[in-house]
GROMACS .gro file of C-alpha atoms in nm:
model
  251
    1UNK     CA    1   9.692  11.003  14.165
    2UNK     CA    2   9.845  11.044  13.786
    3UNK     CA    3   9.888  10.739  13.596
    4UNK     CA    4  10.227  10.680  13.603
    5UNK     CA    5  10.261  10.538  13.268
    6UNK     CA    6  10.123  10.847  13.151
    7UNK     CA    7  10.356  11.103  12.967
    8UNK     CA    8  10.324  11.458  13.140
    9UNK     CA    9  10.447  11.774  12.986
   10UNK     CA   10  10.589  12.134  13.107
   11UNK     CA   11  10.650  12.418  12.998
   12UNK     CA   12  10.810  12.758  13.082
   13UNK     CA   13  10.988  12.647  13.369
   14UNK     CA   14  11.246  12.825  13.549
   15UNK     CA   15  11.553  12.605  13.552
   16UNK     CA   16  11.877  12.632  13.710
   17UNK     CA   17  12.100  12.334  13.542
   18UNK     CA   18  12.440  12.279  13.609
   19UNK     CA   19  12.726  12.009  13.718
   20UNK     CA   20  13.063  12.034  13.940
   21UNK     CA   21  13.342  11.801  14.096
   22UNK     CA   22  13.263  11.677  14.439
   23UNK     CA   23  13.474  11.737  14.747
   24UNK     CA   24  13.428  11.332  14.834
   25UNK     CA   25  13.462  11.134  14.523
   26UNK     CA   26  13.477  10.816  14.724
   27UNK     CA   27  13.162  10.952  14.898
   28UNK     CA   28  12.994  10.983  14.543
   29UNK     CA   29  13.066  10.637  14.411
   30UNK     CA   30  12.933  10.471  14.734
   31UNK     CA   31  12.566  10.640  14.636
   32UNK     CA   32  12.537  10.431  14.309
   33UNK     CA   33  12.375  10.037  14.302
   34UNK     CA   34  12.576   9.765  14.178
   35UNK     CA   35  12.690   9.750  13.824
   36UNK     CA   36  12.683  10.156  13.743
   37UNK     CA   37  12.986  10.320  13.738
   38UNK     CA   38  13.043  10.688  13.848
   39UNK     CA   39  13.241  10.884  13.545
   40UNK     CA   40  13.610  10.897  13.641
   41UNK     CA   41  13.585  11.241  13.751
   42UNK     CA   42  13.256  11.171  13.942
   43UNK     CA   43  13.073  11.484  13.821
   44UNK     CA   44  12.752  11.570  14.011
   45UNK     CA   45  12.473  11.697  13.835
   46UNK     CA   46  12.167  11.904  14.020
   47UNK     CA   47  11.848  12.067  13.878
   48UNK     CA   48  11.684  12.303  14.076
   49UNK     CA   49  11.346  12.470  13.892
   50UNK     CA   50  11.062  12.625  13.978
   51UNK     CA   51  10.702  12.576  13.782
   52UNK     CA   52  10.524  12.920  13.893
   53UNK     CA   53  10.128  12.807  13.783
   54UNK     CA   54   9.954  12.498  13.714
   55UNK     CA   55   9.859  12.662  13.325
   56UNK     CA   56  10.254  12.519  13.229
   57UNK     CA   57  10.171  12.139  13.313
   58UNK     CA   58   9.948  11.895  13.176
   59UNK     CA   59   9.851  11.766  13.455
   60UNK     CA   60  10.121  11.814  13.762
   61UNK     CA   61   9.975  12.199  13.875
   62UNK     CA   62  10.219  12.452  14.009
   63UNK     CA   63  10.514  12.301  14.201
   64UNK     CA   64  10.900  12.342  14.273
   65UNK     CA   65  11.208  12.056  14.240
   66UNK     CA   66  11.491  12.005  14.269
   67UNK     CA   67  11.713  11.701  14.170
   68UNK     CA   68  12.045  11.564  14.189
   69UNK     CA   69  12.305  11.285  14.116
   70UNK     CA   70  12.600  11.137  13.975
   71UNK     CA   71  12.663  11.140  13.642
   72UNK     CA   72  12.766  10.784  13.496
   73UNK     CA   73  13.013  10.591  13.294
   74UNK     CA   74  12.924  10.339  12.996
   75UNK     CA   75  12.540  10.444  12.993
   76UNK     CA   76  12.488  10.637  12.615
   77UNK     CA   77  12.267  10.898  12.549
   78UNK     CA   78  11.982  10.910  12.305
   79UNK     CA   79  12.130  11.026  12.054
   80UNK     CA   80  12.493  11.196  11.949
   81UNK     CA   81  12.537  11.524  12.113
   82UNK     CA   82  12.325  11.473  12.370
   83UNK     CA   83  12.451  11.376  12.755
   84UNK     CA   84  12.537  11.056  12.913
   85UNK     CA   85  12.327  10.878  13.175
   86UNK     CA   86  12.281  10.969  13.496
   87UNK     CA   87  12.164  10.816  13.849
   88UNK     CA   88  11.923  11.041  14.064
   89UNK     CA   89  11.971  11.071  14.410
   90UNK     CA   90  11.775  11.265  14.557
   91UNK     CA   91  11.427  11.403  14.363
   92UNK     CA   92  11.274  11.691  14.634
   93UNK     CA   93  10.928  11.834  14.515
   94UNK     CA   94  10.713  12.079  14.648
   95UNK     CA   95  10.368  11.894  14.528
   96UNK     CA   96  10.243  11.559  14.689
   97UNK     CA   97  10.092  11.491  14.330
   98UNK     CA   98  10.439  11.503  14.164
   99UNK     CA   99  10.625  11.257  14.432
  100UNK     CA  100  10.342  11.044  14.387
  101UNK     CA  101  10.425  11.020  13.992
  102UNK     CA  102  10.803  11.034  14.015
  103UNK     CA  103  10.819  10.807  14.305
  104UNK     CA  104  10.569  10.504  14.096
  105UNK     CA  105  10.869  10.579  13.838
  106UNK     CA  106  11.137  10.522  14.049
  107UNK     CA  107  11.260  10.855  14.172
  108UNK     CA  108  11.395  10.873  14.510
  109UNK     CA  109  11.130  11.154  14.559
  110UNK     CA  110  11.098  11.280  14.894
  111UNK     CA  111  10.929  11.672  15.010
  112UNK     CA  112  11.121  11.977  14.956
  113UNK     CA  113  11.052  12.320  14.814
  114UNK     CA  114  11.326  12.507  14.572
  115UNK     CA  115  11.324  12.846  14.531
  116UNK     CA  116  11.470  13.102  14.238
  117UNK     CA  117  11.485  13.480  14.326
  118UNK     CA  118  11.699  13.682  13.987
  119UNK     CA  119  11.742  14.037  14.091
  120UNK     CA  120  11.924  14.236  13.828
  121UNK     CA  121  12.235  14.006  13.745
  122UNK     CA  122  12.239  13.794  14.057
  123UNK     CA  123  12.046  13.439  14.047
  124UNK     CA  124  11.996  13.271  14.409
  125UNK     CA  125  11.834  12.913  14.393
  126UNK     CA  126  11.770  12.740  14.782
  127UNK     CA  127  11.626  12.409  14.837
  128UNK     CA  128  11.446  12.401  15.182
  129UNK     CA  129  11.326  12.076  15.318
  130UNK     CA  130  11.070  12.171  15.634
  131UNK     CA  131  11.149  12.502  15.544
  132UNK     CA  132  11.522  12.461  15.640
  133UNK     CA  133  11.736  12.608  15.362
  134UNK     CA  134  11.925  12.234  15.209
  135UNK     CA  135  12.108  12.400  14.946
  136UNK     CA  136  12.181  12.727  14.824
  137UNK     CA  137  12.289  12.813  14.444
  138UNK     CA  138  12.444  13.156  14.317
  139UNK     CA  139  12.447  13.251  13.977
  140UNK     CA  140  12.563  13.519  13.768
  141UNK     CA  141  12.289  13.569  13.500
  142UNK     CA  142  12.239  13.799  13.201
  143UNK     CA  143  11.921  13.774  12.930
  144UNK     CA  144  11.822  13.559  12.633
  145UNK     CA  145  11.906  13.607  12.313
  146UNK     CA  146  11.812  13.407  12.020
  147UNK     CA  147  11.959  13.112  12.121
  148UNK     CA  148  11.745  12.774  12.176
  149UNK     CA  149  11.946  12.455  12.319
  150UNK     CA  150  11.754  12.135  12.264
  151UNK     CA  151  11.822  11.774  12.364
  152UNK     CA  152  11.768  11.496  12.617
  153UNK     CA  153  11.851  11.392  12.951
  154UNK     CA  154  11.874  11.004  13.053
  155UNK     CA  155  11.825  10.916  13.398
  156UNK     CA  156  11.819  10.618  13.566
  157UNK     CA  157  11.597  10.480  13.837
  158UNK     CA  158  11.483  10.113  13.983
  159UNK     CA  159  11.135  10.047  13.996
  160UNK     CA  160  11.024   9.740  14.159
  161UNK     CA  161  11.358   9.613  14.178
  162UNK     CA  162  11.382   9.664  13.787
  163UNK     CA  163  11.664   9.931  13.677
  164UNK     CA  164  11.435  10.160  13.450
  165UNK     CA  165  11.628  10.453  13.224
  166UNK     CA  166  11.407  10.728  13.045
  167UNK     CA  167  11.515  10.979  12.790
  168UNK     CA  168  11.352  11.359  12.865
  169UNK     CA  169  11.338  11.568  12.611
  170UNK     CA  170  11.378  11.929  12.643
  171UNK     CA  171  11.433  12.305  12.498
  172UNK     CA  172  11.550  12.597  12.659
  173UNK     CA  173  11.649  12.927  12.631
  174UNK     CA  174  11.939  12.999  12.806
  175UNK     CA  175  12.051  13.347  12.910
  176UNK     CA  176  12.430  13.506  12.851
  177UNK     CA  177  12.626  13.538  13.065
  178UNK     CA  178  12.570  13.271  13.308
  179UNK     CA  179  12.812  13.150  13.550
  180UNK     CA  180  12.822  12.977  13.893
  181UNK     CA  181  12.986  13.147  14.181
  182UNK     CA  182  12.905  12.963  14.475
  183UNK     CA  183  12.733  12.609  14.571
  184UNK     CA  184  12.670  12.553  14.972
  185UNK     CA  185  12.514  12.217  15.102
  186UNK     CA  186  12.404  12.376  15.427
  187UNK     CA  187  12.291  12.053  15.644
  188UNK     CA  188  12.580  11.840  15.715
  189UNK     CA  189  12.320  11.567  15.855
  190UNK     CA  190  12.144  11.583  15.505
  191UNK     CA  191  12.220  11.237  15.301
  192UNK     CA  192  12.267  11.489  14.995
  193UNK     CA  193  12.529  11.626  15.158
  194UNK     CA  194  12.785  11.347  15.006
  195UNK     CA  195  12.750  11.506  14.685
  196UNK     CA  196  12.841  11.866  14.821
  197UNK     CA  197  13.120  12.072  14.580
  198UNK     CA  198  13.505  12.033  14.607
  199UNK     CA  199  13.690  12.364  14.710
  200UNK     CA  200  13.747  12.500  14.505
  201UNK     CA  201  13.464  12.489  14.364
  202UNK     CA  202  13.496  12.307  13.989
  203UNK     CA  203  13.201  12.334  13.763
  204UNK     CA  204  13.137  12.113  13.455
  205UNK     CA  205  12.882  12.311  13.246
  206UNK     CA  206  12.531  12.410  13.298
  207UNK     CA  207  12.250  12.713  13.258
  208UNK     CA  208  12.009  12.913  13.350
  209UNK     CA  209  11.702  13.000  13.114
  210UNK     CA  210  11.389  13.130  13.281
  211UNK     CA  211  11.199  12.942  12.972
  212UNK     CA  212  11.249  12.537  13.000
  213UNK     CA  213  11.026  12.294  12.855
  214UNK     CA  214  11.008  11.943  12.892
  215UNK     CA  215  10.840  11.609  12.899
  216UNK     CA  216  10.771  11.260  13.142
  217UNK     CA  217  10.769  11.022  12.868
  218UNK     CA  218  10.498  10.706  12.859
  219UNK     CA  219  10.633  10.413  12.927
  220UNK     CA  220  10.928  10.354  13.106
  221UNK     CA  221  11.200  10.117  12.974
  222UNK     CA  222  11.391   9.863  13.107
  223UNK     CA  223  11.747   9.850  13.116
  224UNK     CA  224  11.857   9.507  13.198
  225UNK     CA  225  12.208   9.550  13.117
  226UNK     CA  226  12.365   9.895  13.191
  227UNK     CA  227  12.711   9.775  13.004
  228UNK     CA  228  12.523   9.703  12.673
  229UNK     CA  229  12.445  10.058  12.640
  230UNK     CA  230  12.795  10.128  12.517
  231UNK     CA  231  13.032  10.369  12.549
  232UNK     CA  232  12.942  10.740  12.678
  233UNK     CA  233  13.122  10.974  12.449
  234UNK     CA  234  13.386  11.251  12.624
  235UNK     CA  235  13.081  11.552  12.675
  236UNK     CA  236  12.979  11.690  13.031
  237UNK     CA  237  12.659  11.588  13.159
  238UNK     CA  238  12.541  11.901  13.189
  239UNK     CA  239  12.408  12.043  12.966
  240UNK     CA  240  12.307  11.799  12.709
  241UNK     CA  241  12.203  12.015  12.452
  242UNK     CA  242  12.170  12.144  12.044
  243UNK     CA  243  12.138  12.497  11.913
  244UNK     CA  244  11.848  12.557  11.692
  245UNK     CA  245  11.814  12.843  11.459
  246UNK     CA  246  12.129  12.744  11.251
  247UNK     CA  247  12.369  12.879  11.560
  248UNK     CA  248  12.672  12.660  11.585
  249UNK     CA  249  12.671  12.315  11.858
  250UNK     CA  250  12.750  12.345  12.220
  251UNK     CA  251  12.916  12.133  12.504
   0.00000   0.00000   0.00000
């Protein structure tokens, strides 16, 4: 088993990022502990990537995920820019070695495999759990440019009854165009159904880059008080992110 204090890094993933309204918001709320608050519009985030050979980890191998939550009030982000805190619900991964990690961390991390297929324009993303489809994205894509978004992501977790929040840094390349057009939860009986879309469907930001990069910190934090974090700042949770190169911010 990997250390679990031990930072891992990846690179070159293929990473389908975006957030949405849900069709239950009273649904969403319930999914969070005591004292975290859902945003008032209770956006859901969901990550759904794919890590094709075991040459772009340090130490994880190949392997698929795909995670998802609710995107929270009063918890700040790193630094200005970047996107307020979040609260993982569920953490599906293809490799026993990566639950192992995420799950000593705190992630709700159970098995599931996510898939990406881009053919021509059209991006479809599914998330099978016993090789039952859970999820299925669809994606209007077009090609990278010279654009490079850069950031972190702070998600929360508990970890031996202790509420842990980690920053993860990343970079991307995100492709243009890019835009959603469909998001089905396909297993009513799934507990991830909860956060399924409102129709119609209402998304908050996100992207698709075929070239994602990003680390598993050392060391967990704790976060004893969530309040003290102050204020999240009016920015979508998705995605949290800075253009490089001189090119102009993004939200």
């Amino acid at each position: 088993m990997l250390d679990p204090a031990a930072p891992q890094l990846v690179v070159n993933a293929r990473t389908l990022l975006f957030s949405w309204l849900p069709a239950d918001p009273d649904a969403v709320a319930a999914l969070l502990p005591p004292g975290l608050r859902a945003r008032p519009d209770h956006q859901v985030f969901m990550n759904q990537y794919v890590v094709d050979d075991e040459t772009q980890t340090s130490g994880f191998g190949a392997y698929s995920c795909t995670y998802l939550g609710v995107c929270l009030a009063d918890i700040a982000p790193p630094t200005v820019g970047d996107a307020p805190g979040g609260w993982w619900c569920h953490y599906l991964a293809s490799s026993p070695r990566v639950r192992a990690y995420a799950h000593a961390r705190g992630a709700p991390a159970t098995a599931g495999e996510t898939r990406i297929d881009v053919r021509g324009d059209r991006l479809v993303a599914e998330t099978l759990v016993d090789g039952v489809p859970l999820i299925r994205s669809v994606a209007r894509v077009g090609d990278t440019g010279n654009r490079v978004f850069s950031g972190h992501h702070r998600y929360l977790t508990v970890r031996d009854g202790q509420r842990i929040a980690v920053d993860y840094p990343f970079v991307s390349e995100p492709v243009t165009p890019f835009e959603i057009e469909s998001v089905e939860f396909l297993s009513p009986g799934h507990p991830a159904h909860a956060l399924r879309p409102a129709n119609p469907l209402c998304i908050g930001g996100g992207f698709y880059s075929p070239r994602v990069s990003f680390a598993y910190p050392a060391r967990p934090g704790a976060l004893d008080d969530p309040s003290a974090a102050g204020a999240v700042p009016p920015a979508h949770h998705v995605p949290a992110r800075r253009a490089r190169s001189g090119l102009p911010s993004g939200s």
